[in-house]
Structures are given as C-alpha cells and as structure tokens.
Amino acid sequence: MRVCWILIFLSYACAASVLFPLTSIVRMPENDKAVIESARVNGNFAYSTMEGHAYKTITPLVGQILKLGPLVPVNYVHVQ
C-alpha cells in the first residue's frame, strides 16, 4: 500500500511540474549597481558603499510544436 501511495505522489509531482513549470531565480552580476560615497568627517575621510544585487526569474516555456504535413522532396540539379 505504501508503494502505491509513493507512485501516486510521484506521478502527481511529474504532472504538476509539466503543468506548472518551476520558476528559477538566477543572479545577474552584469546588472548589479553600486554607489560609493565619500565625505569628510572631522577632518578624516569616510567612505560608504551601497550595493544592489540583480536577480532575474526564468520560467521555461512549454508549448506544443506543430508538425507540418508530409514533406515534399526537392531535387536540385547543377547545370554547368
């Protein structure tokens, strides 16, 4: 009985992953932003940095590929 429930769960998980594809979050370092600020505090130099990391979500596209009808052969002849 336990094996039956495991198989039902696995089939449901596979069907859910096809119907609702998993979205991945990916780091995009080329879109990062950073701000460096310098100031003078009591005669000393003070620096502060603020960094913003960029992320992007990727959702796979799932669709149906349409197949064309029967292929018609094409002959090419090279004439000199």
PDB file of C-alpha atoms in Angstrom:
ATOM      1  CA  MET A   1       0.000   0.000   0.000  1.00  0.00           C
ATOM      2  CA  ARG A   2       2.877   2.345   0.814  1.00  0.00           C
ATOM      3  CA  VAL A   3       4.404   1.728  -2.625  1.00  0.00           C
ATOM      4  CA  CYS A   4       1.079   2.630  -4.217  1.00  0.00           C
ATOM      5  CA  TRP A   5       0.979   5.976  -2.403  1.00  0.00           C
ATOM      6  CA  ILE A   6       4.571   6.706  -3.386  1.00  0.00           C
ATOM      7  CA  LEU A   7       3.786   6.012  -7.052  1.00  0.00           C
ATOM      8  CA  ILE A   8       0.684   8.213  -6.910  1.00  0.00           C
ATOM      9  CA  PHE A   9       2.709  11.022  -5.335  1.00  0.00           C
ATOM     10  CA  LEU A  10       5.491  10.728  -7.924  1.00  0.00           C
ATOM     11  CA  SER A  11       3.036  10.742 -10.830  1.00  0.00           C
ATOM     12  CA  TYR A  12       1.293  13.790  -9.360  1.00  0.00           C
ATOM     13  CA  ALA A  13       4.637  15.589  -8.921  1.00  0.00           C
ATOM     14  CA  CYS A  14       5.600  14.860 -12.535  1.00  0.00           C
ATOM     15  CA  ALA A  15       2.230  16.068 -13.821  1.00  0.00           C
ATOM     16  CA  ALA A  16       2.432  19.231 -11.708  1.00  0.00           C
ATOM     17  CA  SER A  17       5.912  20.029 -12.990  1.00  0.00           C
ATOM     18  CA  VAL A  18       4.655  19.764 -16.578  1.00  0.00           C
ATOM     19  CA  LEU A  19       1.515  21.816 -15.978  1.00  0.00           C
ATOM     20  CA  PHE A  20       3.210  24.433 -13.796  1.00  0.00           C
ATOM     21  CA  PRO A  21       6.893  24.686 -14.773  1.00  0.00           C
ATOM     22  CA  LEU A  22       9.245  25.634 -11.996  1.00  0.00           C
ATOM     23  CA  THR A  23      10.497  29.198 -11.971  1.00  0.00           C
ATOM     24  CA  SER A  24      14.201  29.652 -11.268  1.00  0.00           C
ATOM     25  CA  ILE A  25      15.830  32.735  -9.776  1.00  0.00           C
ATOM     26  CA  VAL A  26      19.215  33.472 -11.327  1.00  0.00           C
ATOM     27  CA  ARG A  27      21.848  36.005 -10.250  1.00  0.00           C
ATOM     28  CA  MET A  28      22.669  38.629 -12.931  1.00  0.00           C
ATOM     29  CA  PRO A  29      26.016  40.195 -11.967  1.00  0.00           C
ATOM     30  CA  GLU A  30      26.185  42.312 -15.130  1.00  0.00           C
ATOM     31  CA  ASN A  31      23.148  44.285 -13.886  1.00  0.00           C
ATOM     32  CA  ASP A  32      24.477  44.950 -10.359  1.00  0.00           C
ATOM     33  CA  LYS A  33      24.618  48.511  -9.109  1.00  0.00           C
ATOM     34  CA  ALA A  34      26.982  50.117  -6.630  1.00  0.00           C
ATOM     35  CA  VAL A  35      27.206  53.627  -5.198  1.00  0.00           C
ATOM     36  CA  ILE A  36      30.351  54.871  -3.476  1.00  0.00           C
ATOM     37  CA  GLU A  37      30.022  57.982  -1.379  1.00  0.00           C
ATOM     38  CA  SER A  38      32.912  59.865   0.176  1.00  0.00           C
ATOM     39  CA  ALA A  39      32.707  62.577   2.811  1.00  0.00           C
ATOM     40  CA  ARG A  40      34.919  64.351   5.262  1.00  0.00           C
ATOM     41  CA  VAL A  41      34.041  63.771   8.895  1.00  0.00           C
ATOM     42  CA  ASN A  42      36.064  65.751  11.484  1.00  0.00           C
ATOM     43  CA  GLY A  43      38.956  66.117   9.077  1.00  0.00           C
ATOM     44  CA  ASN A  44      39.037  62.414   8.214  1.00  0.00           C
ATOM     45  CA  PHE A  45      37.904  60.814   5.007  1.00  0.00           C
ATOM     46  CA  ALA A  46      34.915  58.495   5.306  1.00  0.00           C
ATOM     47  CA  TYR A  47      33.672  56.209   2.566  1.00  0.00           C
ATOM     48  CA  SER A  48      30.437  54.282   2.355  1.00  0.00           C
ATOM     49  CA  THR A  49      29.283  51.863  -0.269  1.00  0.00           C
ATOM     50  CA  MET A  50      25.807  50.667  -1.142  1.00  0.00           C
ATOM     51  CA  GLU A  51      25.451  47.635  -3.373  1.00  0.00           C
ATOM     52  CA  GLY A  52      22.370  46.317  -5.116  1.00  0.00           C
ATOM     53  CA  HIS A  53      22.383  42.792  -6.448  1.00  0.00           C
ATOM     54  CA  ALA A  54      20.325  41.978  -9.531  1.00  0.00           C
ATOM     55  CA  TYR A  55      18.261  38.835  -9.940  1.00  0.00           C
ATOM     56  CA  LYS A  56      16.167  37.518 -12.797  1.00  0.00           C
ATOM     57  CA  THR A  57      13.409  34.930 -12.859  1.00  0.00           C
ATOM     58  CA  ILE A  58      13.423  32.329 -15.609  1.00  0.00           C
ATOM     59  CA  THR A  59      10.275  30.365 -16.412  1.00  0.00           C
ATOM     60  CA  PRO A  60      10.627  27.651 -19.023  1.00  0.00           C
ATOM     61  CA  LEU A  61       8.304  27.932 -21.993  1.00  0.00           C
ATOM     62  CA  VAL A  62       6.220  24.852 -22.501  1.00  0.00           C
ATOM     63  CA  GLY A  63       4.272  24.638 -25.716  1.00  0.00           C
ATOM     64  CA  GLN A  64       3.217  22.380 -28.495  1.00  0.00           C
ATOM     65  CA  ILE A  65       5.357  22.051 -31.587  1.00  0.00           C
ATOM     66  CA  LEU A  66       3.224  21.968 -34.688  1.00  0.00           C
ATOM     67  CA  LYS A  67       4.226  19.389 -37.242  1.00  0.00           C
ATOM     68  CA  LEU A  68       3.744  20.150 -40.898  1.00  0.00           C
ATOM     69  CA  GLY A  69       2.161  17.730 -43.310  1.00  0.00           C
ATOM     70  CA  PRO A  70       4.168  15.209 -45.287  1.00  0.00           C
ATOM     71  CA  LEU A  71       7.435  16.568 -46.591  1.00  0.00           C
ATOM     72  CA  VAL A  72       7.763  17.004 -50.350  1.00  0.00           C
ATOM     73  CA  PRO A  73      11.197  16.049 -51.649  1.00  0.00           C
ATOM     74  CA  VAL A  74      13.048  18.724 -53.598  1.00  0.00           C
ATOM     75  CA  ASN A  75      15.632  17.853 -56.233  1.00  0.00           C
ATOM     76  CA  TYR A  76      18.462  20.217 -57.077  1.00  0.00           C
ATOM     77  CA  VAL A  77      20.318  19.887 -60.368  1.00  0.00           C
ATOM     78  CA  HIS A  78      23.573  21.695 -61.020  1.00  0.00           C
ATOM     79  CA  VAL A  79      23.985  22.629 -64.692  1.00  0.00           C
ATOM     80  CA  GLN A  80      27.332  23.842 -65.968  1.00  0.00           C
TER      81      GLN A  80
END
